[in-house]
XYZ file of C-alpha atoms in Angstrom:
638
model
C 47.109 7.120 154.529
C 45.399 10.543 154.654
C 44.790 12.256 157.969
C 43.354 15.565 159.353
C 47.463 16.643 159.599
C 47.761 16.236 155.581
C 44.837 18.551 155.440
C 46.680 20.776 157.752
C 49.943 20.587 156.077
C 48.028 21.661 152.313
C 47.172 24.440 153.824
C 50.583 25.401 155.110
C 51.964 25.003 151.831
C 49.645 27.170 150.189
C 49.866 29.710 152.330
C 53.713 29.425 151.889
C 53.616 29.595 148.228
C 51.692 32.494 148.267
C 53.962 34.121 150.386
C 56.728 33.510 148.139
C 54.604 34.802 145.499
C 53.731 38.063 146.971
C 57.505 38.034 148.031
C 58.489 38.043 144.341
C 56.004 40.562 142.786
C 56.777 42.997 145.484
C 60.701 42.494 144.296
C 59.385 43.155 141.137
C 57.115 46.178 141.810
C 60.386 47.453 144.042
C 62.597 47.418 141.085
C 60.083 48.649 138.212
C 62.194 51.665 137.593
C 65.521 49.830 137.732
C 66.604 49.489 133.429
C 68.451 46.383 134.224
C 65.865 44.592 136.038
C 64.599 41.460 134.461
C 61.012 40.559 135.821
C 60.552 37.450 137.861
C 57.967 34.965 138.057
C 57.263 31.780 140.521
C 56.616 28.610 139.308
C 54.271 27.078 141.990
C 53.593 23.311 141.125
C 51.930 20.031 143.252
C 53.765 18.459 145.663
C 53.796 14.911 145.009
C 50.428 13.096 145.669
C 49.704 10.182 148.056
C 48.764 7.292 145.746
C 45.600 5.705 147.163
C 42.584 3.779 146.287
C 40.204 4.601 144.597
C 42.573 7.877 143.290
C 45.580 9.933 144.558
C 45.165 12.695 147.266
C 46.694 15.529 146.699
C 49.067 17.380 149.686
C 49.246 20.986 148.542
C 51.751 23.287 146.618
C 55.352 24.058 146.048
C 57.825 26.362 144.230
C 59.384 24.811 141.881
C 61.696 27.486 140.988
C 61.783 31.292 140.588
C 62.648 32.242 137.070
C 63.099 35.925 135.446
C 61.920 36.329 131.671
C 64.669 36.649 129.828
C 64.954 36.054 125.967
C 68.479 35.394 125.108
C 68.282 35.790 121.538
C 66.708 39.324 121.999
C 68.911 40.603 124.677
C 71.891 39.406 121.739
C 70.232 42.373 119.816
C 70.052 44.485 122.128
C 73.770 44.030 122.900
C 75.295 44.427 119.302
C 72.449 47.474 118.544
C 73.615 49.222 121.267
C 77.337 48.479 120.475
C 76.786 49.954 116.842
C 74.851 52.981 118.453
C 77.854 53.840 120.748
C 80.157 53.670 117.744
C 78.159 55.860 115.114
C 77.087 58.725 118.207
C 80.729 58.927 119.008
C 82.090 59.235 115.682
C 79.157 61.642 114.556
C 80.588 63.902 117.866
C 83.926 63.467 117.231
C 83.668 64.646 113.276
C 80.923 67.750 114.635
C 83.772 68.621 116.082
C 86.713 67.955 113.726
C 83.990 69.951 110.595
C 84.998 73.002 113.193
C 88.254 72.887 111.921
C 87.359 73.738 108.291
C 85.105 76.677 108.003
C 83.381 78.189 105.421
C 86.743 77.293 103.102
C 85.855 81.019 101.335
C 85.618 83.098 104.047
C 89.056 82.096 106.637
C 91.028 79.179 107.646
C 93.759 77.707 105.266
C 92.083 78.218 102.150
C 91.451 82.540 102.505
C 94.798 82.338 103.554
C 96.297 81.087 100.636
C 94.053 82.890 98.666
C 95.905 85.896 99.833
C 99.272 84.280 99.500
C 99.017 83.951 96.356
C 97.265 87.449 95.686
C 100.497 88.932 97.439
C 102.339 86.775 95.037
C 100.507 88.904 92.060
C 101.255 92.423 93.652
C 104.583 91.161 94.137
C 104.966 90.440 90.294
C 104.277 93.871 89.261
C 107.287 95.424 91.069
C 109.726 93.353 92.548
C 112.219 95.709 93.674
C 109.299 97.223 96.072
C 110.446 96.820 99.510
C 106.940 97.112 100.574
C 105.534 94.299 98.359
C 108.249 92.130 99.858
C 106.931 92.700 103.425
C 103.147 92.029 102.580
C 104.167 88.722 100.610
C 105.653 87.460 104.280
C 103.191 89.049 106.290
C 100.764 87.143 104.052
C 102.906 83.616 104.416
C 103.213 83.985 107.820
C 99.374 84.392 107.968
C 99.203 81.394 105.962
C 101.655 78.665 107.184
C 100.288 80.076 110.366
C 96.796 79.196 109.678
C 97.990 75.699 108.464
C 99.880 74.919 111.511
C 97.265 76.054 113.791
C 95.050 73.815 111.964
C 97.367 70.472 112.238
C 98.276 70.963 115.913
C 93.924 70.931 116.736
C 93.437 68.083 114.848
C 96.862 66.754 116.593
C 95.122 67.564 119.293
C 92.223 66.021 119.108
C 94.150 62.352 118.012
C 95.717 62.683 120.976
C 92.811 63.281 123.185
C 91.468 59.956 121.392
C 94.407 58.475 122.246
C 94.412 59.243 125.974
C 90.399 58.314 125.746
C 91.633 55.256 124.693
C 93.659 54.502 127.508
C 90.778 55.171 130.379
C 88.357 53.658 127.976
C 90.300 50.726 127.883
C 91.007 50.624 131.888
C 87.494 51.113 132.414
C 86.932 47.747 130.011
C 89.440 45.876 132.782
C 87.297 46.649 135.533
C 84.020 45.391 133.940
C 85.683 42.436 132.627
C 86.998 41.607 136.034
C 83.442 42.471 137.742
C 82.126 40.150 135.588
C 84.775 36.994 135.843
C 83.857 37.523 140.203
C 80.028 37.038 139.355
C 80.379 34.445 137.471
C 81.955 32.652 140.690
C 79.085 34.008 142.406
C 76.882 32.610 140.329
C 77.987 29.267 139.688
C 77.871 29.069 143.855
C 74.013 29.840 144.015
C 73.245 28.214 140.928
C 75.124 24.979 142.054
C 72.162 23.275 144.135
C 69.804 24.054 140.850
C 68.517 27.823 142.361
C 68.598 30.457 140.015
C 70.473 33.448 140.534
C 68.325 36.156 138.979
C 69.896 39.392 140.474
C 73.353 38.063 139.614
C 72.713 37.336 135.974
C 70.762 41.040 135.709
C 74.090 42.263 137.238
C 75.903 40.416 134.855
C 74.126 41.485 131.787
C 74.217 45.062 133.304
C 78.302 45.052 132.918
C 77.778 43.143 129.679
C 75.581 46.106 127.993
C 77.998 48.545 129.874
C 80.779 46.937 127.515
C 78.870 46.465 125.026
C 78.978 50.425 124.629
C 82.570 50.284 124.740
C 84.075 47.461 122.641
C 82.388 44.725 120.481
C 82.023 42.167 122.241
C 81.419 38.003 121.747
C 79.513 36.196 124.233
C 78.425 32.520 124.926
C 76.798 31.287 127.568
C 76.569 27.211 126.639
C 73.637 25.588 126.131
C 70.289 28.148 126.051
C 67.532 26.689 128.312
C 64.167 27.846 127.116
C 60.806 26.853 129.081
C 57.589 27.686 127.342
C 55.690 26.549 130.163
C 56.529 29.926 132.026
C 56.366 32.231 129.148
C 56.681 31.442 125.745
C 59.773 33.748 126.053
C 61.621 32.396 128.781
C 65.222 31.047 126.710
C 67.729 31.652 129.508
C 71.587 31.161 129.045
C 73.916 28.010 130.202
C 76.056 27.163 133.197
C 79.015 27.949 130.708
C 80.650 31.874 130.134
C 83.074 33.137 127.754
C 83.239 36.533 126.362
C 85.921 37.897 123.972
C 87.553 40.719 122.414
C 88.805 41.228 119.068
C 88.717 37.557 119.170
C 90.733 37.057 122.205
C 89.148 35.253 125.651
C 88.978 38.213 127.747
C 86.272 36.310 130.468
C 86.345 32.724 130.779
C 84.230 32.110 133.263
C 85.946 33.269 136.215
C 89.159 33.884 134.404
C 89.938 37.521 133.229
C 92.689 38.181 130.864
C 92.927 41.929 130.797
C 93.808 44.371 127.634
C 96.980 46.215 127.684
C 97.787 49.739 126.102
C 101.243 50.479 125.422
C 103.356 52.449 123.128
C 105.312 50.764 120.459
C 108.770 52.203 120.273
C 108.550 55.440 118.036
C 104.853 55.550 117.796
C 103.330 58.120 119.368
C 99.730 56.603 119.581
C 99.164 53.499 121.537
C 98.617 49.880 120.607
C 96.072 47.457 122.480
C 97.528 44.140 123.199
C 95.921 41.134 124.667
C 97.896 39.962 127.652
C 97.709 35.647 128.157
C 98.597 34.490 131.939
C 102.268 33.603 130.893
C 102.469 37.604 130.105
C 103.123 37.335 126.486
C 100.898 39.766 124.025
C 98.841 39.598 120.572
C 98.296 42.781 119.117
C 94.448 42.719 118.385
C 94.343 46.852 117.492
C 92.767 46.039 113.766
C 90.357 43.479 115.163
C 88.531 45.625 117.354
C 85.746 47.498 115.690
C 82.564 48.095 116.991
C 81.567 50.485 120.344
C 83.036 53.425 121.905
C 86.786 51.728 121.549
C 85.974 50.999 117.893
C 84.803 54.608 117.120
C 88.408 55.774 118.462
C 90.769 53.521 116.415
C 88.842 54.236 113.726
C 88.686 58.013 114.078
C 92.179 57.904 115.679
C 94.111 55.822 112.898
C 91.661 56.231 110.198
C 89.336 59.650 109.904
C 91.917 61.765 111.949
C 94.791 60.619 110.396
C 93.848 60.680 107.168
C 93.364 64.568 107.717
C 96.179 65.182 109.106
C 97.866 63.139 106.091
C 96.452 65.661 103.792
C 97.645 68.857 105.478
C 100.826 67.042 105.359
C 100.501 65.832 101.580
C 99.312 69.866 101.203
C 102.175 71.211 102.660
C 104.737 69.197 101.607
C 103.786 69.526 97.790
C 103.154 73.501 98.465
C 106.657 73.411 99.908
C 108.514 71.151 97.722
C 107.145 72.865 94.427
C 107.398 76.477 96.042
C 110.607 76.056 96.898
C 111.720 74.351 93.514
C 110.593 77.500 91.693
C 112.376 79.822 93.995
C 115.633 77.956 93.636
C 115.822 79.473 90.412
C 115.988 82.671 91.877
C 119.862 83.381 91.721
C 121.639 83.345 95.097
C 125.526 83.113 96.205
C 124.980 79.795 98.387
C 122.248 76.940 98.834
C 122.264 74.338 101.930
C 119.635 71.531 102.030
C 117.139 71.409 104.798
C 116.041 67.809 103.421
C 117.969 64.497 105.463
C 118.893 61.657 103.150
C 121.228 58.858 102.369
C 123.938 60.223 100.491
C 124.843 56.335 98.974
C 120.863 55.839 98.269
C 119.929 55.858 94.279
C 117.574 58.196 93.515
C 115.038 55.891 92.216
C 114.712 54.118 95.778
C 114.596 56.788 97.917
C 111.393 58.384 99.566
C 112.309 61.849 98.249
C 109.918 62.910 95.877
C 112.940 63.343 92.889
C 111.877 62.496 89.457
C 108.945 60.984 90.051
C 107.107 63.029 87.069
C 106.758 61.539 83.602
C 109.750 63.316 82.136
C 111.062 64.922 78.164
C 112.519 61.699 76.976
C 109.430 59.422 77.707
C 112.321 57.053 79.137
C 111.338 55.248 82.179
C 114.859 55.281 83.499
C 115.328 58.803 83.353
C 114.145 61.050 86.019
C 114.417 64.455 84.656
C 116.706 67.339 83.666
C 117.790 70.373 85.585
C 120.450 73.100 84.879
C 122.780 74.522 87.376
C 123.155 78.513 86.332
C 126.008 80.687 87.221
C 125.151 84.568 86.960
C 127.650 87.544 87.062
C 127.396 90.335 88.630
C 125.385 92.480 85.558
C 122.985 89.271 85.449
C 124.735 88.015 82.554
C 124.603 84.140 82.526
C 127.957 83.196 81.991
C 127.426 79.195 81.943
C 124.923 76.372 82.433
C 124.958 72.559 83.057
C 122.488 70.370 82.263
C 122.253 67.794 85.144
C 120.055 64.594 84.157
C 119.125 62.084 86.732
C 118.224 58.387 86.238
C 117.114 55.931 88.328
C 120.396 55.040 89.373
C 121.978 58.503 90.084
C 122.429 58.348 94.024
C 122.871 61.768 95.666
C 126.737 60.757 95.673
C 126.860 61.403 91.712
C 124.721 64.387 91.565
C 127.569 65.937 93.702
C 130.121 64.600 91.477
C 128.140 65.666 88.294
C 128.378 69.230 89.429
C 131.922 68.986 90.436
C 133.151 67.141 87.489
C 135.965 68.974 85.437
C 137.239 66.053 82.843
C 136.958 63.230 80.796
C 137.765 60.632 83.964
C 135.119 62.272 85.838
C 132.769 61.884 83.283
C 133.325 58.303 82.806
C 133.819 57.244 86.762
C 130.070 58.565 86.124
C 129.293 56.171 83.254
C 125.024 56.465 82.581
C 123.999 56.785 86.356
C 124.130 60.714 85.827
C 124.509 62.255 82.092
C 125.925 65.955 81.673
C 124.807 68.378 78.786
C 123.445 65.086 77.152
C 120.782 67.256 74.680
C 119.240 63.527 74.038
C 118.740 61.757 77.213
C 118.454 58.400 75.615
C 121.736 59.186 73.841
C 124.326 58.476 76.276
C 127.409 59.253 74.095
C 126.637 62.886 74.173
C 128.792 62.865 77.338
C 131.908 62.172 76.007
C 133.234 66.152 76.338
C 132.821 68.275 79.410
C 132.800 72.286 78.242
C 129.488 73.781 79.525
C 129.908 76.921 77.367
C 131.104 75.348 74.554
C 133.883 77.603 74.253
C 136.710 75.252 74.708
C 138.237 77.908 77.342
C 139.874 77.011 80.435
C 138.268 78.345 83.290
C 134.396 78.975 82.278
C 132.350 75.411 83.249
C 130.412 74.768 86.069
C 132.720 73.268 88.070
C 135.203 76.594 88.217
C 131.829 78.607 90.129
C 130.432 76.223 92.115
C 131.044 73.537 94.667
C 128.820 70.692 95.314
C 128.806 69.235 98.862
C 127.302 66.259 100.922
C 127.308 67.060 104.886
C 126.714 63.966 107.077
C 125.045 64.399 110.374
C 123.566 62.621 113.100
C 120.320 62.939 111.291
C 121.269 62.060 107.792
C 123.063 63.975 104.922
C 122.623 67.485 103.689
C 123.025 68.528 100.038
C 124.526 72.328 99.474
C 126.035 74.585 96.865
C 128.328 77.262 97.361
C 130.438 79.429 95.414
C 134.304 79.312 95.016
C 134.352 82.953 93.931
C 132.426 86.117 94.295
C 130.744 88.675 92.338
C 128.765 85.838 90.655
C 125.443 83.891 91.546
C 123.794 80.904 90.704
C 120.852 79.038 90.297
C 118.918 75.638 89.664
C 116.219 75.842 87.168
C 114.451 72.886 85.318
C 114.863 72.062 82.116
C 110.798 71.455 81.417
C 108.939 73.261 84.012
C 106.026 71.306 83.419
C 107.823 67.782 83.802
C 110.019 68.889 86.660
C 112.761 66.895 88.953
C 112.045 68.974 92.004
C 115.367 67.973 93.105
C 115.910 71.356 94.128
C 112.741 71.290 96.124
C 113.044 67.972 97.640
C 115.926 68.678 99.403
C 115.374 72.459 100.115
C 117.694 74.166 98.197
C 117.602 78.163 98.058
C 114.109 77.464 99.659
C 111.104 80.106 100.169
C 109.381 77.853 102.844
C 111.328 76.225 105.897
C 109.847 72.456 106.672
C 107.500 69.913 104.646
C 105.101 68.958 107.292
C 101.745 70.834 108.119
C 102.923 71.465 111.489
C 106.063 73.167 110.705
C 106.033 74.878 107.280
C 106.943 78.616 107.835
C 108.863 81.345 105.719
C 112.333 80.760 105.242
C 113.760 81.893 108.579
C 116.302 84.603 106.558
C 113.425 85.670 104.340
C 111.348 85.883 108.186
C 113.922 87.967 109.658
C 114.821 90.453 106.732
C 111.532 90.205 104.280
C 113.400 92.425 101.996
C 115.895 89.493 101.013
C 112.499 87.726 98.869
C 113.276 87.707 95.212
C 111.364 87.547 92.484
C 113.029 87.547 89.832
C 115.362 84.683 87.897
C 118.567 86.065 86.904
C 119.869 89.202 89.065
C 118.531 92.064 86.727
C 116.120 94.997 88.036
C 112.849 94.504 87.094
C 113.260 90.884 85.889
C 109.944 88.676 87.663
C 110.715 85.008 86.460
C 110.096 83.580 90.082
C 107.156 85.480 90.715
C 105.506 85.143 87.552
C 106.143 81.449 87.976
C 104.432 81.142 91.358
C 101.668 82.665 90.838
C 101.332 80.020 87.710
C 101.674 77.339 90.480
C 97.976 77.963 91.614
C 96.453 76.974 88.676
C 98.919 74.082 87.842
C 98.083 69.811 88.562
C 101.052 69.004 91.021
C 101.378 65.880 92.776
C 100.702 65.471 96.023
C 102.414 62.571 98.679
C 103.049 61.922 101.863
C 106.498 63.507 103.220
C 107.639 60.298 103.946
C 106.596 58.244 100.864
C 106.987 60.109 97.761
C 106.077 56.587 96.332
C 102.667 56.581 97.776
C 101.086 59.525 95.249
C 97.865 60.057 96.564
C 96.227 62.837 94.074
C 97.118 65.084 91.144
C 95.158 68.400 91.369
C 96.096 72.051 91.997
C 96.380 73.082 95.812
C 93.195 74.926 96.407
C 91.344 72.009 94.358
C 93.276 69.409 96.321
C 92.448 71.636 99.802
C 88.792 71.865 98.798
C 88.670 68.007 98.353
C 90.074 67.145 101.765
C 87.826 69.756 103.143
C 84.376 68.419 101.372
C 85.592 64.945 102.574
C 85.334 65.872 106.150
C 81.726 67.239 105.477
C 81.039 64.328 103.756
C 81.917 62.113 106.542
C 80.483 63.896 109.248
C 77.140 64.197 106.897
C 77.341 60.382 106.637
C 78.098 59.487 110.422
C 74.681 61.928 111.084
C 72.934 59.632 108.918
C 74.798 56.729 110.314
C 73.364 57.751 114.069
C 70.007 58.402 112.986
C 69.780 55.369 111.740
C 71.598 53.074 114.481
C 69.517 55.125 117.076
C 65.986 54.159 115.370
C 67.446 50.222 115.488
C 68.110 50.199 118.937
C 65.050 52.375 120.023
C 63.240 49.289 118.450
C 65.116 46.153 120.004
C 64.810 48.696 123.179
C 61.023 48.546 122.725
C 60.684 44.929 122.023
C 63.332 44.160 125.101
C 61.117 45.523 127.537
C 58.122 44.206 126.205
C 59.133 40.874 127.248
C 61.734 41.284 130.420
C 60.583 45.089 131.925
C 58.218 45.022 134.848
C 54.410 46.060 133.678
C 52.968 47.894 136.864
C 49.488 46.812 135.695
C 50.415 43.332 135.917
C 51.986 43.225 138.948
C 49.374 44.664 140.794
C 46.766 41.848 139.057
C 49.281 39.034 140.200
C 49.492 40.753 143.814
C 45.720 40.744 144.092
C 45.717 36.996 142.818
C 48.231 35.876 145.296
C 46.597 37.685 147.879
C 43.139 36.066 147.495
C 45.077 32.806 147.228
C 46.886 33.017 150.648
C 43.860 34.135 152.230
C 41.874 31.235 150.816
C 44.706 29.125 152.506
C 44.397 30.244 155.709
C 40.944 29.520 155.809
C 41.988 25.943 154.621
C 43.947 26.191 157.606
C 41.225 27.607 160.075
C 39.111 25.162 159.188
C 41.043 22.383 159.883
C 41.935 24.068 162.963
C 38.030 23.729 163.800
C 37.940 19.950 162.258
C 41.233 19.363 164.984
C 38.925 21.406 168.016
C 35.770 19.392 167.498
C 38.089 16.063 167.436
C 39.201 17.093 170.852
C 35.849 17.935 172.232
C 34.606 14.605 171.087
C 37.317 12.938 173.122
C 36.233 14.804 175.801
């Protein structure tokens, strides 16, 4: 039954829900400059009616609940936009900076250097007995090799500062996912009586948007919950929480499995592993691609290394070719700088050896070179014609040059041919007289020694002399077709090293520049060698990585095969600008539309405040005058 107290009691709760009101648009006026604040709104409804005759009586007001507008499916877009944004900024500042390395290619760097490398090359030709010329051709390499090294160690440099970026990145992706597993607990306490915890889920998607930035991310939150009756774009998330990485659970709910960076044995850059409770780990490196992270592997083991690949593919074909031509440059002993498996065939090894099409047009054979022998007027006084097939291991090129008879030749057989003038002919080998002369005494064999060294590191080809007042040399038999076996293993070599970070002068030629020689045979005036390297500038070589000849990456000369590696890095950077532009325009617009929908309007609030206001004061005249209604009852009774 109704009575004066009901009265008394609507009035109480309307004065109450306009408190709560006014509670939650000050909250929201308080926290209008806060960019993870989601604005809140009250949902007062009736309080359940007294059912009467003739109709029901109504007792006042109540909050249902206290929501905060959140669209789900928006803030989605705003989490992978801003991941993509993080990864195209950082890779457009990371390749601003590596385009530093490569100046104007014309005017310094690598490219002016060997510019005048090969310029000292051409004075060089002109007179090389000049003492003088000698000393500005390894003032100029120096300048040169120098230049390339200094270039490789920056870039080094920087793929290890990515590396170690990595590393904090990656710790810093720990903490948030364990922030986030503790308020999930937090929130499934509050939330477990049916309240809503609004500041804990803004905290939450706070950390969520803070790893967005870092690491592509996967997040579901179970059912979505949307309410049109608040706002057409109320759609909040579920009771359930998992979030992973690279497709591994990193939260699950209030479970945190945490990434782990670690070194794989003889790598110097790290690996990310995801770490399960029993301690065993996945390797999910490839799987992670988008954010801050993502920009670093793919900068780190893509971008970066794919420069540094080229210096090394540059230098190692500058080196290998160099020094190929300059083994034909007569000396009195040759030692390898090249490790190798002595027992390995040629045609499996990594050594670039015979890789070019060669005279015969036969697929087995790799190529012909002859091993020279010079007296002391310059006088050649014999030759051997060493071919190689793809069974010749560097076991039987030793033996090829040692081999005085008939039972040599045959213990042999067709892995290695000698003075065969048809390659596909292998009966040509049935004699061994390198001259031709039928004399005792005047092959190969009775000048100079092959010899295999085995090390800790690997094997070591080298030729010396048995006697002196003589010289030799290795020249190819088609200069255009060549074996570079010479090269490959760094036999009487011009430059010491394959590798961008390492190629220098020959450390003899370095000490005493007047030892460079450029000519062939040891006659005054005679400039084979040089003649022949300044022809390498304008010549198609191939160019590999040091490590897999296999892997041939590009046939072009060296300063058209520096200038593409160079215009690749501008190209990149040019496209990760565009890249940024773009991504920063997309989120800029899901930015927008976000806040349109969950950002505190000051306008508004102050409208809502006024409304509330007027509404509690309206209640507590309900309440006064039932106040008066509860007086006069009293003085009646009186």
């Amino acid at each position: 039954m109704a009575s004066i107290f009901n009265a008394l009691n609507i009035g109480y709760s309307g004065l109450k829900s306009s408190q709560v009101a006014i509670d939650t648009t000050g909250h929201n006026i308080a926290n209008a400059q806060n960019p993870h604040y989601t604005r809140q709104r009250v949902e007062i409804t009736p309080n359940d009616p007294l059912s009467t005759v003739p109709g029901d009586i109504g007792l006042g007001a109540k909050i249902s609940q206290i929501v905060r507008i959140h669209d789900e499916f928006v803030y989605k877009r705003l989490q992978g936009t801003t991941t993509d944004n993080e990864y195209h900024q950082f890779r457009q500042e990371t390749l601003d900076e590596l385009s530093t390395h490569f100046p104007e290619i014309d005017e310094n760097g690598i490219y002016k250097g060997m510019e005048e490398y090969f310029n000292a090359w051409n004075d060089f030709s002109k007179n090389t007995d000049d003492s003088s010329l000698k000393i500005n051709l390894a003032q100029n390499t120096r300048t040169f090799t120098a230049a390339l090294r200094n270039t490789h160690d920056r870039i080094a440099a920087m793929q290890d500062s990515l590396d170690n970026q990595l590393k904090t990145t990656l710790d810093e992706i720990n903490r948030l996912g364990k922030e986030i597993a503790a308020i999930n607990v937090r929130i499934n306490t509050d939330e477990a009586g049916g309240n809503n915890a609004n500041d804990l889920r803004d905290q939450r998607d706070k950390l969520e948007l803070t790893l967005a930035k870092l690491v592509d991310i996967a997040v579901s939150k179970g059912d979505l919950q949307p309410d049109n009756t608040i706002d057409r774009h109320l759609i909040e998330s579920g009771e359930h929480y998992h979030l992973s990485i690279g497709g591994a659970s990193f939260v699950d709910g209030s479970t945190w499995h945490p990434l782990v960076f670690d070194h794989e044995k003889g790598s110097k850059l790290g690996t990310v592993y995801y770490e399960r409770q029993d301690h065993v780990r996945f390797d999910i490196t490839d799987y992670i691609h988008g954010g801050k992270v993502g920009a670093i592997l793919s900068l780190r083991d893509g971008d970066i290394q794919g420069v540094l690949d080229d210096l090394d593919s540059f230098a190692s074909s500058l080196a290998i070719y160099t020094n190929d031509i300059y083994a034909t440059h007569a000396t009195t002993s040759m030692k390898g700088d090249t490790y190798f498996d002595a027992t390995q065939t040629i045609g499996d090894s990594t050594l670039p050896i015979g890789i070019n099409d060669n005279e015969s047009g036969s697929a087995d054979v790799k190529g012909s070179f002859y091993v020279k022998v010079y007296d002391i007027d310059g006088n050649e006084v014999t030759r051997r014609k060493i071919t190689l097939t793809g069974d010749s291991t560097f076991q039987d090129v030793a033996a090829a040059i040692n081999a005085s008879d008939q039972d040599d030749l045959d213990a042999l057989g067709d892995r290695v041919l000698i003075n065969a003038e048809e390659v596909t002919d292998h009966n040509d080998t049935e004699s061994l007289d390198d001259t031709g002369d039928h004399v005792e005494g005047t092959d190969l064999d009775d000048y100079v020694q092959a010899s295999i060294e085995t090390t800790e590191r690997g094997d070591l080809f080298s030729l010396s002399l048995k006697q002196g007042n003589y010289t030799f040399a290795i020249e190819e038999v088609n200069a255009e077709h060549p074996t570079l076996f010479a090269g490959a293993l760094g036999l009487g070599r011009f430059f010491d090293n394959r590798t961008a970070g390492d190629i220098r002068l020959n450390r003899t030629l370095d000490e005493n520049p007047t030892k460079i020689g450029g000519n062939g045979a040891p006659i005054a005036g005679d400039n084979t060698v040089a003649n022949r390297m300044i022809e390498l500038q304008y010549e198609k070589i191939d160019f590999f990585l040091p490590a897999d000849s296999k892997n041939l990456r590009s046939n072009d000369t060296l300063s058209g095969f520096f200038r593409m590696s160079a215009t690749d890095v501008a190209a990149k950077t040019a496209s990760a600008h565009s890249s940024a532009e773009t991504s920063e325009t997309l989120l800029t617009t899901v930015v927008k539309e976000f806040d349109s929908i969950s950002k505190v309007d000051i306008d508004e609030e102050l409208t809502n405040l006024m409304k509330y206001q007027t509404g509690y004061s309206a209640s507590a005249k309900v309440i006064t005058t039932i106040d008066q209604m509860i007086q006069t009852l009293l003085n009646i009774k009186q």
